[in-house]
Structures are given as structure tokens and as C-alpha cells.
Amino acid sequence: MQSFEVTDVERMSAILETFSILDDIRWSEMSNYNSINYYRDDLTEDEKLLTHWLCYITDRQMPFKRVWDIGGYVISHIVHTYTTNHDESIAEVMGHYVIRNGNTIRLESPLESSNATLDRYGITGVDCAFASRYMPEDLVLIYHTLGVLNKAAGRSIARFMCLAIDDEMNLEQGIKRLASALNQLTYAAGGTVLGAEFDRRIKEIDCEIANFELEIDTSVSLFGRKRLWCSIRDYLKSPEFNPIFVAALEKAGCPNSDRWKRDSAESRAALKVLELPGDVWNNAEIFREGLFRPYVSNDRKTWDMPRTIREIYKFIAQSRPTCFYPEQLDVSFDFVPQMCQQSMCDVCLFGAGIEDVCRQSQNLLCSVVLYSCGYKYRCDPLTCGLKKNSVKGFCKSSCVCP
């Protein structure tokens, strides 16, 4: 079998570097990312970190704002009870929140006070209910996570992370070790669970937790762990969650926690080992066929963007320096629905170009990134990497290009 090849390195490099610019803009402002609606303002960094991790467990095939807004409220309530009531078992903690009606399961917490975010959903009663699309399975993963943290790390997710990274001097290897550990914490216990199977699966989980030992193996492929890589990405790149992550590590006793700050040159250089969280957007046909397949050969018969973009990155990086790394293509989460799905080819960076929308007006909101991804970013013509319009016409799916 012939090996994978990028047939037009110049164009592919330019495409990827454009996405790198958009991704840097994405993470430059907290307003470009949805925050968690915690049920109280004084949660510890560790509690916020665990709330974030558990919310991502439930973030599958449902509006992500609903996960952060409603799920965040309920799950943060669970987390605070879990971390402050060590005398209660996991089953007792969850018993306060799990509501069952036959084989239907949901989570429900008290509505402690008026909450503006919940008001927008019409949630104004005495309780706040949340059910993810895959609730029986997601709830099993939550049980497993809380049980392992109780056994191995004193109910602290930061302490658990320290078990994987505290003696690792190489940050790239540290990220891989962190991914391996967090996968064992939660997603290794995954599998389809029907409502009628819930009690049996929880008993099995109890046995698995009793025998749990953390065994780091960075050679295991974790390409398919979308929610895992989204979480780690947030801890390393988000202007909201990275300070929480670093502070939680420091309080957990992790040495040299400052190395993990998002503005650290060492941390930024290590981001290249992050894998792309695969989703419907970066695997969308119009995106794939327009910007990637025309410039590669001998690609996989079954297109898999996380693996494919890793191969493209490796092919390009062996011959030239690049500011792009694979996870940055997750900007497609915003780009594809904003541009490709709306057939906005006439104002697209990769389509007809940006002449009609680029104003180069210092300190005003950049209309190009607002159109492209919905991001709010102040224009700075002197440093702008998009104004060159250098990828105009590169998309072969564009309705305005030959």
C-alpha cells in the first residue's frame, strides 16, 4: 500500500496556518467560549475542574449550551456535596440527585436561589432537572469517575492528575500521561447501558473500583476520545479554565505547576501532541472535500479527520516549520456551521475571499472572524495574518470558485 502524501504542501500549509490564526483568536477571549453555570460562586478550583470534567461526560449529541447552563448547575451541586461530605458513600451522594421513573433516569438538584441563566430556560421552581441524551451510560461513567477519585485521590481530580504528571519533566509526555490517566478515570469504563441494566452495571463498577490501579500507557491510541481531548484542550488553552487547572494542581502539591500556564512557551510548544476531537463538523463532507481531499493522496478509505489531520501534520512538519498543530482544526466546530452549512462562499477566506468584509479598522470588531466563526476580536491591521487573503479560491467545494 502506498504511503499517505500531501500533494500540494504550499496550499495545505496555508490552509492549516489560516485555521491556526482562527484558533488563536478563538482562545484569546473568554467571550468566545461558553462558561459553566455553577450553582454557587465560591466553589474551589478543584470543584470547578471536576464539574467541567463531569459536564463533558454528558456532552454528546445535544446542544452544548444546555450542558453548560443546566447540566453545569446540577453537576456542580453534586460535586460540592461529593467533596464536602466524605462520610457519605458515592451511592449516598448520588442518591440525593438521581431520580428514576421506571427505566428513565435524570439528575435533579435543588434550585438554591434565583439564577438568570436558568431563568432563560423557564427553570424557576424549587428543583433543576438535567438529563443527557445518553443518561444511563453517562451516569455509569460519572459513578466510575467519582468512585475512582474516592479510592485513589481523596475525592480530588487535581490530586489524581498529579499522580500522572508530577514527576514528568517533559511536558509533551506529561500531556500524554494525563490523557492516559483521565481515560482510565472515566472513558475506559464506557459501553452501552440501557435503563434496565443500570443497577447491574453499577454493581460491576463497584467491583472495578475496588480493584482499580492507575497504569499509565502512552502507547495506547486515544484518537476516538473526543470528550477527553476537549477537556484537556480546555485545561491547557482556555483563558477561563487554564488558571483554574494550574491553581488546582498547585494546591494539590504538583511541583512546577506554573509550567502548565497557557502563556508558557514550554506549554504552547507541547500542544502539538493534543489530538483533534473528531465531530460531525470536521468530518463534514463539504469541509473535507473542499479543503483536504484535493490536496492529499493515498488517504484512508474511511475518512477519519483526527487521524488524517495527524498524518497531514506529520507530513508537513518533516519538511518545514509550521505554527499549526492538529487540535487547532477543532475551530471547525464554529467555522463549518457558520460558513459551509450556510453557503457563505462569497465572503469565505477559502472561497471568494474577504475583500467585501475586511475593513482593517483598528480596535473595531473584526468582521472576517465574526462572519467566519462568530468570534469577537478587535482588529489590529498591523499584526493581522488574514488580511493578505492568501487562501482565496483554495476550497474546491466553494459555490463561487471554478
mmCIF file of C-alpha atoms in Angstrom:
data_model
loop_
_atom_site.group_PDB
_atom_site.id
_atom_site.type_symbol
_atom_site.label_atom_id
_atom_site.label_comp_id
_atom_site.label_asym_id
_atom_site.label_seq_id
_atom_site.Cartn_x
_atom_site.Cartn_y
_atom_site.Cartn_z
ATOM 1 C CA MET A 1 0.000 0.000 0.000
ATOM 2 C CA GLN A 2 1.308 3.452 -0.925
ATOM 3 C CA SER A 3 2.019 5.813 1.945
ATOM 4 C CA PHE A 4 -0.048 8.893 2.718
ATOM 5 C CA GLU A 5 1.105 12.034 0.914
ATOM 6 C CA VAL A 6 0.279 15.733 0.791
ATOM 7 C CA THR A 7 0.361 16.571 -2.918
ATOM 8 C CA ASP A 8 0.358 20.373 -2.551
ATOM 9 C CA VAL A 9 2.337 21.258 0.556
ATOM 10 C CA GLU A 10 2.214 25.008 -0.130
ATOM 11 C CA ARG A 11 -1.565 25.202 -0.292
ATOM 12 C CA MET A 12 -2.179 22.758 2.544
ATOM 13 C CA SER A 13 0.267 24.647 4.771
ATOM 14 C CA ALA A 14 -1.506 27.917 4.016
ATOM 15 C CA ILE A 15 -4.909 26.369 4.798
ATOM 16 C CA LEU A 16 -3.711 24.980 8.126
ATOM 17 C CA GLU A 17 -1.953 28.185 9.134
ATOM 18 C CA THR A 18 -5.186 30.090 8.481
ATOM 19 C CA PHE A 19 -7.021 27.745 10.844
ATOM 20 C CA SER A 20 -4.200 28.259 13.341
ATOM 21 C CA ILE A 21 -4.840 32.019 13.262
ATOM 22 C CA LEU A 22 -8.586 31.492 13.763
ATOM 23 C CA ASP A 23 -7.916 29.114 16.649
ATOM 24 C CA ASP A 24 -5.582 31.579 18.373
ATOM 25 C CA ILE A 25 -8.340 34.179 18.093
ATOM 26 C CA ARG A 26 -10.866 31.687 19.475
ATOM 27 C CA TRP A 27 -8.880 31.276 22.684
ATOM 28 C CA SER A 28 -7.853 34.928 23.046
ATOM 29 C CA GLU A 29 -11.117 35.978 24.720
ATOM 30 C CA MET A 30 -13.371 34.297 27.281
ATOM 31 C CA SER A 31 -16.388 35.665 25.387
ATOM 32 C CA ASN A 32 -15.667 33.197 22.561
ATOM 33 C CA TYR A 33 -16.329 30.218 24.835
ATOM 34 C CA ASN A 34 -19.359 29.142 26.856
ATOM 35 C CA SER A 35 -18.801 29.248 30.632
ATOM 36 C CA ILE A 36 -20.271 26.815 33.155
ATOM 37 C CA ASN A 37 -23.293 27.964 35.148
ATOM 38 C CA TYR A 38 -22.058 26.911 38.620
ATOM 39 C CA TYR A 39 -24.730 26.724 41.290
ATOM 40 C CA ARG A 40 -22.631 28.884 43.624
ATOM 41 C CA ASP A 41 -19.765 31.331 43.150
ATOM 42 C CA ASP A 42 -17.393 30.075 45.836
ATOM 43 C CA LEU A 43 -16.544 26.592 44.549
ATOM 44 C CA THR A 44 -12.891 25.625 44.879
ATOM 45 C CA GLU A 45 -10.659 25.279 41.829
ATOM 46 C CA ASP A 46 -10.758 21.502 42.277
ATOM 47 C CA GLU A 47 -14.560 21.504 42.369
ATOM 48 C CA LYS A 48 -14.733 23.637 39.217
ATOM 49 C CA LEU A 49 -12.277 21.326 37.479
ATOM 50 C CA LEU A 50 -14.308 18.234 38.402
ATOM 51 C CA THR A 51 -17.571 19.921 37.380
ATOM 52 C CA HIS A 52 -16.055 20.679 33.980
ATOM 53 C CA TRP A 53 -14.854 17.074 33.586
ATOM 54 C CA LEU A 54 -18.243 15.596 34.503
ATOM 55 C CA CYS A 55 -20.116 18.035 32.249
ATOM 56 C CA TYR A 56 -18.077 16.842 29.290
ATOM 57 C CA ILE A 57 -19.132 13.258 30.033
ATOM 58 C CA THR A 58 -22.702 14.311 29.254
ATOM 59 C CA ASP A 59 -21.821 16.445 26.206
ATOM 60 C CA ARG A 60 -22.978 14.159 23.392
ATOM 61 C CA GLN A 61 -25.416 14.932 20.592
ATOM 62 C CA MET A 62 -27.255 17.675 22.438
ATOM 63 C CA PRO A 63 -26.871 21.479 22.481
ATOM 64 C CA PHE A 64 -23.634 22.210 24.312
ATOM 65 C CA LYS A 65 -25.095 25.350 25.917
ATOM 66 C CA ARG A 66 -27.702 23.180 27.614
ATOM 67 C CA VAL A 67 -24.906 21.019 29.043
ATOM 68 C CA TRP A 68 -23.005 24.003 30.462
ATOM 69 C CA ASP A 69 -26.071 26.004 31.552
ATOM 70 C CA ILE A 70 -28.376 23.377 33.065
ATOM 71 C CA GLY A 71 -26.039 20.412 33.447
ATOM 72 C CA GLY A 72 -23.375 22.677 34.927
ATOM 73 C CA TYR A 73 -25.751 23.858 37.637
ATOM 74 C CA VAL A 74 -26.866 20.366 38.645
ATOM 75 C CA ILE A 75 -23.445 18.725 38.342
ATOM 76 C CA SER A 76 -21.672 21.456 40.318
ATOM 77 C CA HIS A 77 -24.204 20.840 43.103
ATOM 78 C CA ILE A 78 -23.353 17.121 43.038
ATOM 79 C CA VAL A 79 -19.625 17.870 43.061
ATOM 80 C CA HIS A 80 -19.828 20.178 46.079
ATOM 81 C CA THR A 81 -21.778 17.571 48.054
ATOM 82 C CA TYR A 82 -19.278 14.897 46.991
ATOM 83 C CA THR A 83 -16.180 16.878 48.014
ATOM 84 C CA THR A 84 -17.556 18.163 51.335
ATOM 85 C CA ASN A 85 -19.322 15.031 52.648
ATOM 86 C CA HIS A 86 -16.608 12.388 52.736
ATOM 87 C CA ASP A 87 -18.610 10.330 55.226
ATOM 88 C CA GLU A 88 -21.208 9.610 52.536
ATOM 89 C CA SER A 89 -20.602 6.831 50.018
ATOM 90 C CA ILE A 90 -20.828 7.526 46.293
ATOM 91 C CA ALA A 91 -24.224 5.817 46.229
ATOM 92 C CA GLU A 92 -25.427 8.021 49.091
ATOM 93 C CA VAL A 93 -24.167 11.198 47.417
ATOM 94 C CA MET A 94 -25.784 10.306 44.107
ATOM 95 C CA GLY A 95 -28.948 9.209 45.899
ATOM 96 C CA HIS A 96 -29.658 12.872 46.631
ATOM 97 C CA TYR A 97 -29.764 13.644 42.905
ATOM 98 C CA VAL A 98 -30.753 10.584 40.852
ATOM 99 C CA ILE A 99 -34.459 10.457 40.030
ATOM 100 C CA ARG A 100 -35.816 7.268 38.476
ATOM 101 C CA ASN A 101 -39.120 6.661 36.760
ATOM 102 C CA GLY A 102 -39.060 3.070 35.580
ATOM 103 C CA ASN A 103 -36.065 2.806 33.265
ATOM 104 C CA THR A 104 -35.890 6.580 32.746
ATOM 105 C CA ILE A 105 -33.205 8.338 34.773
ATOM 106 C CA ARG A 106 -32.439 12.011 35.328
ATOM 107 C CA LEU A 107 -30.410 14.181 37.683
ATOM 108 C CA GLU A 108 -32.125 16.790 39.825
ATOM 109 C CA SER A 109 -30.750 19.326 42.303
ATOM 110 C CA PRO A 110 -32.386 21.965 44.496
ATOM 111 C CA LEU A 111 -32.654 25.403 42.918
ATOM 112 C CA GLU A 112 -30.882 27.288 45.689
ATOM 113 C CA SER A 113 -31.690 30.825 44.548
ATOM 114 C CA SER A 114 -32.695 32.839 41.508
ATOM 115 C CA ASN A 115 -30.406 32.066 38.569
ATOM 116 C CA ALA A 116 -30.519 34.299 35.490
ATOM 117 C CA THR A 117 -29.176 31.592 33.180
ATOM 118 C CA LEU A 118 -31.799 29.071 34.273
ATOM 119 C CA ASP A 119 -34.495 31.753 34.038
ATOM 120 C CA ARG A 120 -33.895 31.859 30.279
ATOM 121 C CA TYR A 121 -34.898 28.180 30.111
ATOM 122 C CA GLY A 122 -38.009 28.787 32.207
ATOM 123 C CA ILE A 123 -36.497 26.912 35.173
ATOM 124 C CA THR A 124 -37.816 28.865 38.162
ATOM 125 C CA GLY A 125 -39.251 26.238 40.529
ATOM 126 C CA VAL A 126 -37.711 24.547 43.555
ATOM 127 C CA ASP A 127 -35.665 21.994 41.562
ATOM 128 C CA CYS A 128 -33.472 21.938 38.463
ATOM 129 C CA ALA A 129 -33.535 18.746 36.375
ATOM 130 C CA PHE A 130 -30.999 17.608 33.796
ATOM 131 C CA ALA A 131 -30.858 14.500 31.623
ATOM 132 C CA SER A 132 -28.254 13.950 28.950
ATOM 133 C CA ARG A 133 -29.153 12.121 25.755
ATOM 134 C CA TYR A 134 -27.246 9.033 26.927
ATOM 135 C CA MET A 135 -28.117 9.298 30.602
ATOM 136 C CA PRO A 136 -27.867 5.661 31.760
ATOM 137 C CA GLU A 137 -24.415 5.274 30.207
ATOM 138 C CA ASP A 138 -23.248 8.770 31.183
ATOM 139 C CA LEU A 139 -24.382 8.222 34.758
ATOM 140 C CA VAL A 140 -22.363 5.000 34.932
ATOM 141 C CA LEU A 141 -19.283 6.954 33.834
ATOM 142 C CA ILE A 142 -19.971 9.596 36.487
ATOM 143 C CA TYR A 143 -20.241 6.868 39.147
ATOM 144 C CA HIS A 144 -16.974 5.338 37.953
ATOM 145 C CA THR A 145 -15.210 8.703 37.995
ATOM 146 C CA LEU A 146 -16.339 9.618 41.493
ATOM 147 C CA GLY A 147 -15.536 6.139 42.786
ATOM 148 C CA VAL A 148 -12.001 6.108 41.401
ATOM 149 C CA LEU A 149 -11.279 9.595 42.749
ATOM 150 C CA ASN A 150 -12.548 8.496 46.152
ATOM 151 C CA LYS A 151 -10.267 5.443 46.158
ATOM 152 C CA ALA A 152 -7.148 6.898 44.567
ATOM 153 C CA ALA A 153 -7.068 10.639 45.219
ATOM 154 C CA GLY A 154 -9.142 11.689 48.232
ATOM 155 C CA ARG A 155 -12.006 12.877 46.001
ATOM 156 C CA SER A 156 -9.738 15.386 44.240
ATOM 157 C CA ILE A 157 -9.379 15.363 40.450
ATOM 158 C CA ALA A 158 -6.289 17.592 40.672
ATOM 159 C CA ARG A 159 -4.626 15.114 43.036
ATOM 160 C CA PHE A 160 -5.460 12.340 40.575
ATOM 161 C CA MET A 161 -3.870 14.324 37.744
ATOM 162 C CA CYS A 162 -0.760 14.819 39.872
ATOM 163 C CA LEU A 163 -0.386 11.052 40.125
ATOM 164 C CA ALA A 164 0.190 11.046 36.364
ATOM 165 C CA ILE A 165 2.266 14.178 35.823
ATOM 166 C CA ASP A 166 4.033 15.305 38.999
ATOM 167 C CA ASP A 167 7.387 13.670 38.200
ATOM 168 C CA GLU A 168 7.282 14.152 34.410
ATOM 169 C CA MET A 169 9.844 16.682 33.184
ATOM 170 C CA ASN A 170 8.807 16.608 29.510
ATOM 171 C CA LEU A 171 5.515 18.461 29.009
ATOM 172 C CA GLU A 172 4.636 16.637 25.779
ATOM 173 C CA GLN A 173 4.972 13.360 27.620
ATOM 174 C CA GLY A 174 3.090 14.908 30.532
ATOM 175 C CA ILE A 175 0.088 15.613 28.295
ATOM 176 C CA LYS A 176 0.146 12.036 27.013
ATOM 177 C CA ARG A 177 0.349 10.690 30.569
ATOM 178 C CA LEU A 178 -2.508 12.963 31.623
ATOM 179 C CA ALA A 179 -4.636 11.684 28.728
ATOM 180 C CA SER A 180 -3.907 8.070 29.661
ATOM 181 C CA ALA A 181 -4.796 8.664 33.313
ATOM 182 C CA LEU A 182 -8.013 10.562 32.602
ATOM 183 C CA ASN A 183 -9.105 7.912 30.126
ATOM 184 C CA GLN A 184 -8.755 5.286 32.861
ATOM 185 C CA LEU A 185 -10.588 7.555 35.282
ATOM 186 C CA THR A 186 -13.689 7.656 33.103
ATOM 187 C CA TYR A 187 -13.940 6.551 29.491
ATOM 188 C CA ALA A 188 -12.282 3.142 29.761
ATOM 189 C CA ALA A 189 -15.437 2.103 31.645
ATOM 190 C CA GLY A 190 -17.680 3.122 28.742
ATOM 191 C CA GLY A 191 -20.183 0.974 26.904
ATOM 192 C CA THR A 192 -23.856 0.984 26.022
ATOM 193 C CA VAL A 193 -26.073 0.786 29.117
ATOM 194 C CA LEU A 194 -29.864 0.555 28.968
ATOM 195 C CA GLY A 195 -32.046 1.746 31.814
ATOM 196 C CA ALA A 196 -32.921 -1.813 32.829
ATOM 197 C CA GLU A 197 -29.203 -2.659 33.075
ATOM 198 C CA PHE A 198 -28.241 0.291 35.265
ATOM 199 C CA ASP A 199 -28.271 -1.416 38.684
ATOM 200 C CA ARG A 200 -26.285 -4.395 37.414
ATOM 201 C CA ARG A 201 -23.698 -2.132 35.796
ATOM 202 C CA ILE A 202 -23.288 -0.068 38.974
ATOM 203 C CA LYS A 203 -22.534 -3.269 40.926
ATOM 204 C CA GLU A 204 -19.903 -4.144 38.327
ATOM 205 C CA ILE A 205 -18.458 -0.634 38.630
ATOM 206 C CA ASP A 206 -18.129 -1.083 42.396
ATOM 207 C CA CYS A 207 -16.000 -4.189 41.807
ATOM 208 C CA GLU A 208 -13.896 -2.435 39.155
ATOM 209 C CA ILE A 209 -13.231 0.482 41.501
ATOM 210 C CA ALA A 210 -12.221 -1.824 44.351
ATOM 211 C CA ASN A 211 -9.549 -3.328 42.084
ATOM 212 C CA PHE A 212 -8.523 -0.074 40.376
ATOM 213 C CA GLU A 213 -4.837 0.672 39.943
ATOM 214 C CA LEU A 214 -3.608 3.522 37.764
ATOM 215 C CA GLU A 215 -1.397 2.169 34.991
ATOM 216 C CA ILE A 216 -0.088 4.789 32.572
ATOM 217 C CA ASP A 217 0.376 3.612 28.991
ATOM 218 C CA THR A 218 1.051 6.396 26.485
ATOM 219 C CA SER A 219 1.304 3.939 23.591
ATOM 220 C CA VAL A 220 -2.460 3.269 23.574
ATOM 221 C CA SER A 221 -4.266 5.164 20.794
ATOM 222 C CA LEU A 222 -6.859 7.612 22.122
ATOM 223 C CA PHE A 223 -7.968 9.123 18.801
ATOM 224 C CA GLY A 224 -11.622 8.277 19.430
ATOM 225 C CA ARG A 225 -11.878 10.008 22.811
ATOM 226 C CA LYS A 226 -13.450 13.282 21.701
ATOM 227 C CA ARG A 227 -14.615 14.418 25.151
ATOM 228 C CA LEU A 228 -11.270 13.510 26.709
ATOM 229 C CA TRP A 229 -9.326 15.723 24.289
ATOM 230 C CA CYS A 230 -11.863 18.558 24.571
ATOM 231 C CA SER A 231 -11.370 18.600 28.331
ATOM 232 C CA ILE A 232 -7.575 18.539 28.196
ATOM 233 C CA ARG A 233 -7.656 21.219 25.482
ATOM 234 C CA ASP A 234 -9.680 23.479 27.793
ATOM 235 C CA TYR A 235 -7.300 22.913 30.702
ATOM 236 C CA LEU A 236 -4.315 23.917 28.586
ATOM 237 C CA LYS A 237 -5.738 26.651 26.317
ATOM 238 C CA SER A 238 -8.853 28.247 27.782
ATOM 239 C CA PRO A 239 -8.420 31.697 29.376
ATOM 240 C CA GLU A 240 -11.074 30.600 31.884
ATOM 241 C CA PHE A 241 -10.102 27.024 32.714
ATOM 242 C CA ASN A 242 -6.308 27.115 32.421
ATOM 243 C CA PRO A 243 -5.884 29.348 35.515
ATOM 244 C CA ILE A 244 -8.265 27.038 37.393
ATOM 245 C CA PHE A 245 -6.291 23.987 36.233
ATOM 246 C CA VAL A 246 -2.925 25.474 37.250
ATOM 247 C CA ALA A 247 -4.207 26.680 40.637
ATOM 248 C CA ALA A 248 -5.787 23.286 41.370
ATOM 249 C CA LEU A 249 -2.528 21.493 40.533
ATOM 250 C CA GLU A 250 -0.580 23.846 42.793
ATOM 251 C CA LYS A 251 -2.962 23.327 45.725
ATOM 252 C CA ALA A 252 -2.774 19.564 45.166
ATOM 253 C CA GLY A 253 1.004 19.736 45.607
ATOM 254 C CA CYS A 254 2.040 19.238 41.988
ATOM 255 C CA PRO A 255 5.593 20.609 41.574
ATOM 256 C CA ASN A 256 6.294 23.233 38.905
ATOM 257 C CA SER A 257 2.602 23.761 38.171
ATOM 258 C CA ASP A 258 3.446 27.126 36.545
ATOM 259 C CA ARG A 259 4.863 25.186 33.589
ATOM 260 C CA TRP A 260 1.267 24.415 32.611
ATOM 261 C CA LYS A 261 0.239 28.065 32.213
ATOM 262 C CA ARG A 262 -1.196 28.799 28.774
ATOM 263 C CA ASP A 263 1.245 31.661 28.144
ATOM 264 C CA SER A 264 4.266 29.485 28.949
ATOM 265 C CA ALA A 265 6.458 28.894 25.887
ATOM 266 C CA GLU A 266 7.031 25.323 27.070
ATOM 267 C CA SER A 267 3.308 24.655 27.387
ATOM 268 C CA ARG A 268 2.484 26.169 23.986
ATOM 269 C CA ALA A 269 5.178 24.099 22.292
ATOM 270 C CA ALA A 270 3.748 20.915 23.824
ATOM 271 C CA LEU A 271 0.252 21.490 22.394
ATOM 272 C CA LYS A 272 1.253 19.674 19.213
ATOM 273 C CA VAL A 273 0.583 16.326 20.928
ATOM 274 C CA LEU A 274 -3.095 17.178 21.508
ATOM 275 C CA GLU A 275 -5.358 15.142 19.252
ATOM 276 C CA LEU A 276 -8.242 16.667 17.313
ATOM 277 C CA PRO A 277 -11.621 15.871 18.894
ATOM 278 C CA GLY A 278 -13.470 14.293 15.968
ATOM 279 C CA ASP A 279 -17.016 15.504 15.384
ATOM 280 C CA VAL A 280 -19.637 15.967 12.681
ATOM 281 C CA TRP A 281 -18.203 19.356 11.744
ATOM 282 C CA ASN A 282 -14.587 18.495 10.998
ATOM 283 C CA ASN A 283 -15.770 15.306 9.276
ATOM 284 C CA ALA A 284 -18.426 17.159 7.242
ATOM 285 C CA GLU A 285 -18.310 16.209 3.561
ATOM 286 C CA ILE A 286 -18.289 19.780 2.209
ATOM 287 C CA PHE A 287 -15.373 20.672 4.507
ATOM 288 C CA ARG A 288 -13.415 17.504 3.789
ATOM 289 C CA GLU A 289 -13.923 17.515 0.020
ATOM 290 C CA GLY A 290 -13.279 21.228 -0.350
ATOM 291 C CA LEU A 291 -10.154 21.805 1.714
ATOM 292 C CA PHE A 292 -8.428 18.476 2.335
ATOM 293 C CA ARG A 293 -9.069 15.680 -0.132
ATOM 294 C CA PRO A 294 -7.970 17.779 -3.174
ATOM 295 C CA TYR A 295 -4.504 18.171 -1.644
ATOM 296 C CA VAL A 296 -3.727 14.646 -0.409
ATOM 297 C CA SER A 297 -3.304 11.198 -1.938
ATOM 298 C CA ASN A 298 -3.495 7.659 -0.566
ATOM 299 C CA ASP A 299 -5.755 8.814 2.248
ATOM 300 C CA ARG A 300 -7.853 6.434 4.319
ATOM 301 C CA LYS A 301 -10.804 4.744 2.586
ATOM 302 C CA THR A 302 -12.919 5.639 5.597
ATOM 303 C CA TRP A 303 -12.194 9.294 6.255
ATOM 304 C CA ASP A 304 -11.309 9.959 9.882
ATOM 305 C CA MET A 305 -10.302 13.578 10.400
ATOM 306 C CA PRO A 306 -8.424 13.174 13.730
ATOM 307 C CA ARG A 307 -6.127 10.516 12.247
ATOM 308 C CA THR A 308 -5.936 12.203 8.836
ATOM 309 C CA ILE A 309 -5.008 15.632 10.196
ATOM 310 C CA ARG A 310 -2.309 13.998 12.355
ATOM 311 C CA GLU A 311 -0.863 12.396 9.201
ATOM 312 C CA ILE A 312 -1.068 15.685 7.285
ATOM 313 C CA TYR A 313 0.669 17.482 10.152
ATOM 314 C CA LYS A 314 3.454 14.890 10.332
ATOM 315 C CA PHE A 315 3.969 15.021 6.558
ATOM 316 C CA ILE A 316 4.278 18.811 6.520
ATOM 317 C CA ALA A 317 6.292 19.147 9.739
ATOM 318 C CA GLN A 318 9.025 16.844 8.470
ATOM 319 C CA SER A 319 9.944 19.343 5.749
ATOM 320 C CA ARG A 320 9.080 22.774 7.137
ATOM 321 C CA PRO A 321 8.226 24.563 10.382
ATOM 322 C CA THR A 322 4.533 25.164 10.990
ATOM 323 C CA CYS A 323 2.608 27.080 13.628
ATOM 324 C CA PHE A 324 -0.364 24.711 13.202
ATOM 325 C CA TYR A 325 -0.983 21.589 15.303
ATOM 326 C CA PRO A 326 -3.820 19.030 14.827
ATOM 327 C CA GLU A 327 -6.164 20.051 17.643
ATOM 328 C CA GLN A 328 -6.456 23.542 16.158
ATOM 329 C CA LEU A 329 -8.730 22.189 13.442
ATOM 330 C CA ASP A 330 -11.408 22.000 16.150
ATOM 331 C CA VAL A 331 -12.125 25.599 15.130
ATOM 332 C CA SER A 332 -14.268 23.835 12.511
ATOM 333 C CA PHE A 333 -16.838 23.447 15.327
ATOM 334 C CA ASP A 334 -17.634 27.116 14.703
ATOM 335 C CA PHE A 335 -16.397 27.582 11.123
ATOM 336 C CA VAL A 336 -18.374 24.830 9.371
ATOM 337 C CA PRO A 337 -21.866 25.712 10.700
ATOM 338 C CA GLN A 338 -21.188 29.443 10.233
ATOM 339 C CA MET A 339 -19.732 29.233 6.718
ATOM 340 C CA CYS A 340 -20.029 25.867 4.966
ATOM 341 C CA GLN A 341 -23.523 24.943 6.138
ATOM 342 C CA GLN A 342 -24.795 28.426 5.252
ATOM 343 C CA SER A 343 -23.095 28.503 1.809
ATOM 344 C CA MET A 344 -21.243 31.698 2.720
ATOM 345 C CA CYS A 345 -18.691 31.085 -0.035
ATOM 346 C CA ASP A 346 -18.867 34.668 -1.318
ATOM 347 C CA VAL A 347 -17.287 36.005 1.899
ATOM 348 C CA CYS A 348 -15.220 32.939 2.812
ATOM 349 C CA LEU A 349 -11.470 33.069 3.364
ATOM 350 C CA PHE A 350 -11.123 29.933 1.236
ATOM 351 C CA GLY A 351 -13.847 30.837 -1.274
ATOM 352 C CA ALA A 352 -14.321 34.210 -2.977
ATOM 353 C CA GLY A 353 -12.114 35.892 -0.400
ATOM 354 C CA ILE A 354 -12.649 38.591 2.189
ATOM 355 C CA GLU A 355 -12.429 41.843 0.197
ATOM 356 C CA ASP A 356 -16.111 42.646 0.794
ATOM 357 C CA VAL A 357 -15.944 42.236 4.584
ATOM 358 C CA CYS A 358 -12.378 43.099 5.631
ATOM 359 C CA ARG A 359 -12.305 46.728 6.820
ATOM 360 C CA GLN A 360 -8.928 46.842 8.621
ATOM 361 C CA SER A 361 -10.352 49.268 11.193
ATOM 362 C CA GLN A 362 -8.147 49.429 14.287
ATOM 363 C CA ASN A 363 -9.889 48.287 17.506
ATOM 364 C CA LEU A 364 -13.258 47.657 15.860
ATOM 365 C CA LEU A 365 -14.559 44.084 15.854
ATOM 366 C CA CYS A 366 -13.010 42.056 13.029
ATOM 367 C CA SER A 367 -15.839 41.314 10.607
ATOM 368 C CA VAL A 368 -13.902 38.444 8.995
ATOM 369 C CA VAL A 369 -13.682 36.303 12.140
ATOM 370 C CA LEU A 370 -17.183 37.385 13.169
ATOM 371 C CA TYR A 371 -18.533 36.082 9.846
ATOM 372 C CA SER A 372 -16.274 33.017 9.791
ATOM 373 C CA CYS A 373 -16.679 31.726 13.335
ATOM 374 C CA GLY A 374 -18.778 34.143 15.378
ATOM 375 C CA TYR A 375 -15.744 35.248 17.408
ATOM 376 C CA LYS A 376 -15.398 38.713 18.898
ATOM 377 C CA TYR A 377 -11.915 40.058 18.252
ATOM 378 C CA ARG A 378 -10.553 43.579 17.947
ATOM 379 C CA CYS A 379 -8.965 44.395 14.603
ATOM 380 C CA ASP A 380 -5.240 45.125 14.504
ATOM 381 C CA PRO A 381 -4.226 45.623 10.864
ATOM 382 C CA LEU A 382 -0.507 45.733 11.674
ATOM 383 C CA THR A 383 -0.425 42.185 13.061
ATOM 384 C CA CYS A 384 -3.313 40.613 11.100
ATOM 385 C CA GLY A 385 -2.434 37.364 9.352
ATOM 386 C CA LEU A 386 -5.737 37.144 7.474
ATOM 387 C CA LYS A 387 -5.759 40.417 5.515
ATOM 388 C CA LYS A 388 -3.377 39.006 2.873
ATOM 389 C CA ASN A 389 -6.334 36.989 1.532
ATOM 390 C CA SER A 390 -3.734 34.326 0.726
ATOM 391 C CA VAL A 391 -6.064 31.287 0.701
ATOM 392 C CA LYS A 392 -8.700 32.764 -1.602
ATOM 393 C CA GLY A 393 -10.041 30.145 -4.008
ATOM 394 C CA PHE A 394 -8.392 27.176 -2.266
ATOM 395 C CA CYS A 395 -11.720 25.479 -1.433
ATOM 396 C CA LYS A 396 -12.879 23.109 -4.173
ATOM 397 C CA SER A 397 -16.387 22.881 -2.692
ATOM 398 C CA SER A 398 -16.951 26.618 -2.979
ATOM 399 C CA CYS A 399 -20.009 27.636 -4.990
ATOM 400 C CA VAL A 400 -18.171 30.714 -6.311
ATOM 401 C CA CYS A 401 -14.897 29.102 -7.358
ATOM 402 C CA PRO A 402 -14.157 27.104 -10.531
#
